[in-house]
PDB file of C-alpha atoms and ligand atoms in Angstrom:
ATOM      1  CA  MET A   1     -19.811 -37.849  22.981  1.00  0.00           C
ATOM      2  CA  SER A   2     -17.800 -34.939  24.107  1.00  0.00           C
ATOM      3  CA  ARG A   3     -19.266 -32.189  26.289  1.00  0.00           C
ATOM      4  CA  GLU A   4     -18.874 -29.753  23.341  1.00  0.00           C
ATOM      5  CA  ALA A   5     -21.076 -32.043  21.200  1.00  0.00           C
ATOM      6  CA  GLN A   6     -23.979 -31.385  23.664  1.00  0.00           C
ATOM      7  CA  ARG A   7     -23.691 -27.713  23.310  1.00  0.00           C
ATOM      8  CA  HIS A   8     -25.096 -25.455  20.616  1.00  0.00           C
ATOM      9  CA  LEU A   9     -22.710 -23.993  18.090  1.00  0.00           C
ATOM     10  CA  VAL A  10     -23.469 -20.349  18.399  1.00  0.00           C
ATOM     11  CA  LEU A  11     -22.215 -17.928  15.499  1.00  0.00           C
ATOM     12  CA  ILE A  12     -21.960 -14.159  16.297  1.00  0.00           C
ATOM     13  CA  GLY A  13     -20.458 -11.205  14.539  1.00  0.00           C
ATOM     14  CA  LEU A  14     -21.460  -8.270  12.481  1.00  0.00           C
ATOM     15  CA  MET A  15     -23.518  -8.087   9.368  1.00  0.00           C
ATOM     16  CA  GLY A  16     -21.662  -9.628   6.542  1.00  0.00           C
ATOM     17  CA  ALA A  17     -19.449 -11.868   8.727  1.00  0.00           C
ATOM     18  CA  GLY A  18     -20.827 -14.856   6.992  1.00  0.00           C
ATOM     19  CA  LYS A  19     -22.757 -16.371  10.075  1.00  0.00           C
ATOM     20  CA  SER A  20     -25.748 -17.754   7.886  1.00  0.00           C
ATOM     21  CA  THR A  21     -23.711 -19.335   5.208  1.00  0.00           C
ATOM     22  CA  VAL A  22     -21.010 -20.781   7.508  1.00  0.00           C
ATOM     23  CA  GLY A  23     -23.745 -21.865  10.018  1.00  0.00           C
ATOM     24  CA  GLU A  24     -25.621 -23.727   7.522  1.00  0.00           C
ATOM     25  CA  LEU A  25     -22.633 -25.610   6.287  1.00  0.00           C
ATOM     26  CA  CYS A  26     -21.456 -26.440   9.753  1.00  0.00           C
ATOM     27  CA  ALA A  27     -24.969 -27.648  10.627  1.00  0.00           C
ATOM     28  CA  GLN A  28     -24.844 -29.964   7.607  1.00  0.00           C
ATOM     29  CA  GLN A  29     -21.322 -31.273   8.651  1.00  0.00           C
ATOM     30  CA  LEU A  30     -22.543 -31.618  12.166  1.00  0.00           C
ATOM     31  CA  ASP A  31     -25.746 -33.187  11.212  1.00  0.00           C
ATOM     32  CA  ARG A  32     -27.734 -30.743  13.293  1.00  0.00           C
ATOM     33  CA  PRO A  33     -30.590 -28.393  12.747  1.00  0.00           C
ATOM     34  CA  PHE A  34     -29.735 -24.815  11.768  1.00  0.00           C
ATOM     35  CA  VAL A  35     -31.482 -21.815  13.268  1.00  0.00           C
ATOM     36  CA  ASP A  36     -31.025 -18.270  12.103  1.00  0.00           C
ATOM     37  CA  THR A  37     -32.548 -15.900  14.733  1.00  0.00           C
ATOM     38  CA  ASP A  38     -33.489 -13.301  12.132  1.00  0.00           C
ATOM     39  CA  ARG A  39     -35.505 -15.859  10.217  1.00  0.00           C
ATOM     40  CA  VAL A  40     -37.173 -17.021  13.329  1.00  0.00           C
ATOM     41  CA  VAL A  41     -38.205 -13.439  14.111  1.00  0.00           C
ATOM     42  CA  GLU A  42     -39.639 -13.250  10.577  1.00  0.00           C
ATOM     43  CA  ALA A  43     -41.433 -16.478  10.812  1.00  0.00           C
ATOM     44  CA  ASN A  44     -42.908 -15.669  14.189  1.00  0.00           C
ATOM     45  CA  THR A  45     -44.182 -12.179  13.057  1.00  0.00           C
ATOM     46  CA  GLY A  46     -44.889 -12.786   9.395  1.00  0.00           C
ATOM     47  CA  ARG A  47     -42.832  -9.611   8.608  1.00  0.00           C
ATOM     48  CA  SER A  48     -39.316  -8.969   7.325  1.00  0.00           C
ATOM     49  CA  VAL A  49     -36.690  -7.660   9.707  1.00  0.00           C
ATOM     50  CA  ALA A  50     -36.711  -4.316   7.700  1.00  0.00           C
ATOM     51  CA  GLU A  51     -40.522  -4.120   7.920  1.00  0.00           C
ATOM     52  CA  ILE A  52     -40.212  -4.563  11.776  1.00  0.00           C
ATOM     53  CA  PHE A  53     -37.588  -1.911  12.131  1.00  0.00           C
ATOM     54  CA  THR A  54     -39.941   0.462   9.952  1.00  0.00           C
ATOM     55  CA  SER A  55     -43.076  -0.250  11.853  1.00  0.00           C
ATOM     56  CA  GLY A  56     -41.971  -0.899  15.377  1.00  0.00           C
ATOM     57  CA  GLY A  57     -38.379   0.504  15.568  1.00  0.00           C
ATOM     58  CA  GLU A  58     -35.318  -1.126  16.734  1.00  0.00           C
ATOM     59  CA  ALA A  59     -36.465  -1.767  20.220  1.00  0.00           C
ATOM     60  CA  THR A  60     -39.424  -3.854  18.873  1.00  0.00           C
ATOM     61  CA  PHE A  61     -36.927  -5.970  16.883  1.00  0.00           C
ATOM     62  CA  ARG A  62     -34.649  -6.441  19.693  1.00  0.00           C
ATOM     63  CA  SER A  63     -37.362  -7.745  21.954  1.00  0.00           C
ATOM     64  CA  LEU A  64     -38.373 -10.373  19.382  1.00  0.00           C
ATOM     65  CA  GLU A  65     -34.734 -11.150  18.753  1.00  0.00           C
ATOM     66  CA  HIS A  66     -34.395 -11.744  22.647  1.00  0.00           C
ATOM     67  CA  ASP A  67     -37.315 -14.209  22.457  1.00  0.00           C
ATOM     68  CA  ALA A  68     -35.721 -16.095  19.375  1.00  0.00           C
ATOM     69  CA  VAL A  69     -32.365 -16.289  21.142  1.00  0.00           C
ATOM     70  CA  ALA A  70     -33.978 -17.593  24.430  1.00  0.00           C
ATOM     71  CA  ASP A  71     -36.063 -20.172  22.475  1.00  0.00           C
ATOM     72  CA  ALA A  72     -33.155 -21.399  20.358  1.00  0.00           C
ATOM     73  CA  CYS A  73     -30.781 -21.711  23.295  1.00  0.00           C
ATOM     74  CA  ALA A  74     -33.585 -23.606  25.251  1.00  0.00           C
ATOM     75  CA  SER A  75     -33.715 -26.405  22.686  1.00  0.00           C
ATOM     76  CA  PRO A  76     -32.665 -29.690  24.199  1.00  0.00           C
ATOM     77  CA  GLN A  77     -31.337 -30.763  20.706  1.00  0.00           C
ATOM     78  CA  PRO A  78     -27.938 -29.326  19.960  1.00  0.00           C
ATOM     79  CA  LEU A  79     -28.383 -26.834  17.209  1.00  0.00           C
ATOM     80  CA  VAL A  80     -26.266 -24.442  15.085  1.00  0.00           C
ATOM     81  CA  ILE A  81     -27.467 -20.854  15.732  1.00  0.00           C
ATOM     82  CA  SER A  82     -26.703 -17.988  13.745  1.00  0.00           C
ATOM     83  CA  CYS A  83     -27.502 -14.892  15.776  1.00  0.00           C
ATOM     84  CA  GLY A  84     -28.454 -11.433  14.256  1.00  0.00           C
ATOM     85  CA  GLY A  85     -25.279  -9.007  14.472  1.00  0.00           C
ATOM     86  CA  GLY A  86     -26.838  -7.009  17.353  1.00  0.00           C
ATOM     87  CA  ALA A  87     -28.028  -9.841  19.595  1.00  0.00           C
ATOM     88  CA  VAL A  88     -24.908  -9.684  21.688  1.00  0.00           C
ATOM     89  CA  LEU A  89     -25.780  -6.132  22.827  1.00  0.00           C
ATOM     90  CA  ASP A  90     -28.289  -7.735  25.285  1.00  0.00           C
ATOM     91  CA  PRO A  91     -26.552  -9.112  28.446  1.00  0.00           C
ATOM     92  CA  GLU A  92     -29.130 -11.722  28.884  1.00  0.00           C
ATOM     93  CA  ASN A  93     -28.641 -12.967  25.262  1.00  0.00           C
ATOM     94  CA  ARG A  94     -24.885 -13.151  25.903  1.00  0.00           C
ATOM     95  CA  ALA A  95     -25.518 -15.059  29.227  1.00  0.00           C
ATOM     96  CA  GLN A  96     -27.834 -17.465  27.417  1.00  0.00           C
ATOM     97  CA  MET A  97     -25.448 -18.054  24.555  1.00  0.00           C
ATOM     98  CA  ARG A  98     -22.481 -18.841  26.753  1.00  0.00           C
ATOM     99  CA  ALA A  99     -24.464 -21.021  29.139  1.00  0.00           C
ATOM    100  CA  THR A 100     -25.857 -23.342  26.479  1.00  0.00           C
ATOM    101  CA  GLY A 101     -23.371 -22.959  23.653  1.00  0.00           C
ATOM    102  CA  VAL A 102     -19.771 -22.901  22.209  1.00  0.00           C
ATOM    103  CA  VAL A 103     -19.836 -19.311  21.042  1.00  0.00           C
ATOM    104  CA  VAL A 104     -17.778 -18.399  17.907  1.00  0.00           C
ATOM    105  CA  TRP A 105     -17.216 -14.873  16.907  1.00  0.00           C
ATOM    106  CA  LEU A 106     -16.721 -14.652  13.005  1.00  0.00           C
ATOM    107  CA  ARG A 107     -14.534 -11.497  12.974  1.00  0.00           C
ATOM    108  CA  ALA A 108     -13.959  -9.538   9.778  1.00  0.00           C
ATOM    109  CA  SER A 109     -12.572  -5.965   8.944  1.00  0.00           C
ATOM    110  CA  PRO A 110     -15.158  -3.256   8.010  1.00  0.00           C
ATOM    111  CA  SER A 111     -14.029  -3.331   4.389  1.00  0.00           C
ATOM    112  CA  SER A 112     -14.570  -7.125   3.980  1.00  0.00           C
ATOM    113  CA  LEU A 113     -17.942  -6.862   5.831  1.00  0.00           C
ATOM    114  CA  ALA A 114     -19.003  -3.923   3.537  1.00  0.00           C
ATOM    115  CA  ALA A 115     -17.970  -5.893   0.372  1.00  0.00           C
ATOM    116  CA  ARG A 116     -20.011  -8.922   1.528  1.00  0.00           C
ATOM    117  CA  VAL A 117     -23.208  -6.905   2.374  1.00  0.00           C
ATOM    118  CA  GLN A 118     -23.229  -5.054  -0.871  1.00  0.00           C
ATOM    119  CA  HIS A 119     -25.650  -7.354  -2.538  1.00  0.00           C
ATOM    120  CA  ASN A 120     -28.419  -7.196   0.092  1.00  0.00           C
ATOM    121  CA  LEU A 121     -28.272  -3.751   1.626  1.00  0.00           C
ATOM    122  CA  PRO A 122     -32.251  -3.467   1.556  1.00  0.00           C
ATOM    123  CA  ASP A 123     -32.526  -6.303   3.973  1.00  0.00           C
ATOM    124  CA  ARG A 124     -30.151  -4.477   6.498  1.00  0.00           C
ATOM    125  CA  PRO A 125     -32.032  -1.425   7.985  1.00  0.00           C
ATOM    126  CA  LEU A 126     -29.095  -0.268   9.977  1.00  0.00           C
ATOM    127  CA  LEU A 127     -26.992   0.128   6.991  1.00  0.00           C
ATOM    128  CA  ALA A 128     -29.650   1.857   4.977  1.00  0.00           C
ATOM    129  CA  SER A 129     -28.968   5.436   5.783  1.00  0.00           C
ATOM    130  CA  THR A 130     -25.162   5.951   5.602  1.00  0.00           C
ATOM    131  CA  GLY A 131     -22.241   4.580   3.845  1.00  0.00           C
ATOM    132  CA  ALA A 132     -22.248   0.848   4.767  1.00  0.00           C
ATOM    133  CA  GLU A 133     -18.420   0.740   5.417  1.00  0.00           C
ATOM    134  CA  GLN A 134     -18.572   3.868   7.479  1.00  0.00           C
ATOM    135  CA  GLU A 135     -21.327   2.494   9.559  1.00  0.00           C
ATOM    136  CA  LEU A 136     -19.686  -1.019   9.845  1.00  0.00           C
ATOM    137  CA  GLU A 137     -16.616   0.870  11.170  1.00  0.00           C
ATOM    138  CA  ARG A 138     -18.656   2.447  13.872  1.00  0.00           C
ATOM    139  CA  LEU A 139     -20.514  -0.767  14.852  1.00  0.00           C
ATOM    140  CA  THR A 140     -17.171  -2.494  14.939  1.00  0.00           C
ATOM    141  CA  GLU A 141     -15.909  -0.026  17.468  1.00  0.00           C
ATOM    142  CA  LEU A 142     -19.058   0.045  19.375  1.00  0.00           C
ATOM    143  CA  ARG A 143     -19.679  -3.637  19.605  1.00  0.00           C
ATOM    144  CA  THR A 144     -16.307  -5.141  19.912  1.00  0.00           C
ATOM    145  CA  PRO A 145     -16.498  -5.479  23.736  1.00  0.00           C
ATOM    146  CA  ALA A 146     -19.832  -7.243  23.295  1.00  0.00           C
ATOM    147  CA  TYR A 147     -18.424  -9.718  20.826  1.00  0.00           C
ATOM    148  CA  GLU A 148     -15.312 -10.286  23.022  1.00  0.00           C
ATOM    149  CA  GLY A 149     -17.578 -10.757  26.107  1.00  0.00           C
ATOM    150  CA  ALA A 150     -19.778 -13.376  24.368  1.00  0.00           C
ATOM    151  CA  ALA A 151     -17.299 -15.425  22.426  1.00  0.00           C
ATOM    152  CA  HIS A 152     -15.366 -18.459  23.624  1.00  0.00           C
ATOM    153  CA  ILE A 153     -13.600 -18.514  20.258  1.00  0.00           C
ATOM    154  CA  VAL A 154     -12.596 -16.041  17.641  1.00  0.00           C
ATOM    155  CA  VAL A 155     -12.391 -17.080  13.983  1.00  0.00           C
ATOM    156  CA  ASP A 156     -10.760 -14.472  11.575  1.00  0.00           C
ATOM    157  CA  THR A 157     -12.484 -14.576   8.127  1.00  0.00           C
ATOM    158  CA  ASP A 158     -10.675 -12.048   6.104  1.00  0.00           C
ATOM    159  CA  GLY A 159      -8.875 -13.766   3.238  1.00  0.00           C
ATOM    160  CA  ARG A 160     -10.506 -17.054   4.091  1.00  0.00           C
ATOM    161  CA  THR A 161     -12.900 -18.835   1.758  1.00  0.00           C
ATOM    162  CA  VAL A 162     -16.320 -20.021   3.261  1.00  0.00           C
ATOM    163  CA  ALA A 163     -14.906 -23.547   3.178  1.00  0.00           C
ATOM    164  CA  ASP A 164     -11.859 -22.517   5.108  1.00  0.00           C
ATOM    165  CA  THR A 165     -13.874 -20.687   7.486  1.00  0.00           C
ATOM    166  CA  VAL A 166     -16.083 -23.666   8.267  1.00  0.00           C
ATOM    167  CA  ASP A 167     -13.031 -26.006   8.589  1.00  0.00           C
ATOM    168  CA  ALA A 168     -11.667 -23.461  11.066  1.00  0.00           C
ATOM    169  CA  VAL A 169     -14.717 -23.198  13.161  1.00  0.00           C
ATOM    170  CA  LEU A 170     -15.176 -26.871  13.369  1.00  0.00           C
ATOM    171  CA  ALA A 171     -11.613 -27.409  14.213  1.00  0.00           C
ATOM    172  CA  GLU A 172     -11.770 -24.767  16.989  1.00  0.00           C
ATOM    173  CA  VAL A 173     -14.947 -26.021  18.338  1.00  0.00           C
ATOM    174  CA  GLU A 174     -13.586 -29.598  18.624  1.00  0.00           C
ATOM    175  CA  ARG A 175     -10.671 -28.193  20.571  1.00  0.00           C
ATOM    176  CA  CYS A 176     -12.526 -25.975  22.833  1.00  0.00           C
ATOM    177  CA  THR A 177     -12.997 -27.282  26.313  1.00  0.00           C
ATOM    178  CA  VAL A 178     -16.007 -24.925  27.723  1.00  0.00           C
TER     179      VAL A 178
HETATM  180  C1  S3P B   1     -28.565  -6.443  12.809  1.00  0.00           C
HETATM  181  C2  S3P B   1     -28.069  -7.396  12.033  1.00  0.00           C
HETATM  182  C3  S3P B   1     -29.005  -8.251  11.184  1.00  0.00           C
HETATM  183  C4  S3P B   1     -30.418  -8.120  11.712  1.00  0.00           C
HETATM  184  C5  S3P B   1     -30.876  -6.782  11.907  1.00  0.00           C
HETATM  185  C6  S3P B   1     -29.800  -5.932  12.946  1.00  0.00           C
HETATM  186  C7  S3P B   1     -27.531  -5.685  13.679  1.00  0.00           C
HETATM  187  O1  S3P B   1     -28.582  -9.501  11.081  1.00  0.00           O
HETATM  188  O2  S3P B   1     -30.552  -8.785  12.883  1.00  0.00           O
HETATM  189  O3  S3P B   1     -30.820  -5.945  10.617  1.00  0.00           O
HETATM  190  O4  S3P B   1     -27.835  -5.044  14.537  1.00  0.00           O
HETATM  191  O5  S3P B   1     -26.213  -5.960  13.436  1.00  0.00           O
HETATM  192  P1  S3P B   1     -27.345 -10.107  10.310  1.00  0.00           P
HETATM  193  O6  S3P B   1     -26.159  -9.848  11.238  1.00  0.00           O
HETATM  194  O7  S3P B   1     -27.706 -11.477  10.126  1.00  0.00           O
HETATM  195  O8  S3P B   1     -27.350  -9.392   8.935  1.00  0.00           O
END
């Protein structure tokens, strides 16, 4: 087994990048468990991400997310981990991801991201108050350094089908020598 096979496959990127969809399919192909940190936070608290933002604010969510990232990264079994879009803002999260995983940034333009999140805006509290595309442009500018700092690999998803993206991720991970 290659060294990469022992590491988690960690997917990062903005809301709408396709982390959950692509992650689940990668997990099937690699025959690994799939972990989505948003779903872990929801399972641990019995509340939706939107409810946590409303009742405790973003800081409460980030703390719960930090624990979910740490737990997933600590798994002795190699996983496919989809991280919420803001998980990379925490330097400890970035360090954990890079230490235990091959980190893949699913990159997309703000307009592609906006088109993909249209159908479930209520689940995304950060996009609720302003125009989604405008906010995704702002977040792209703000977070690009954190995604760059966390990622071993960048996969551009604009103009790619989900299946193409999965193939690209798996091919890049196979080639990666971290
Ligand atoms: C967030 C992204 C969301 C979720 C929360 C905050 C962000 O996850 O963690 O709403 O800060 O970008 P997805 O990227 O899976 O939508």
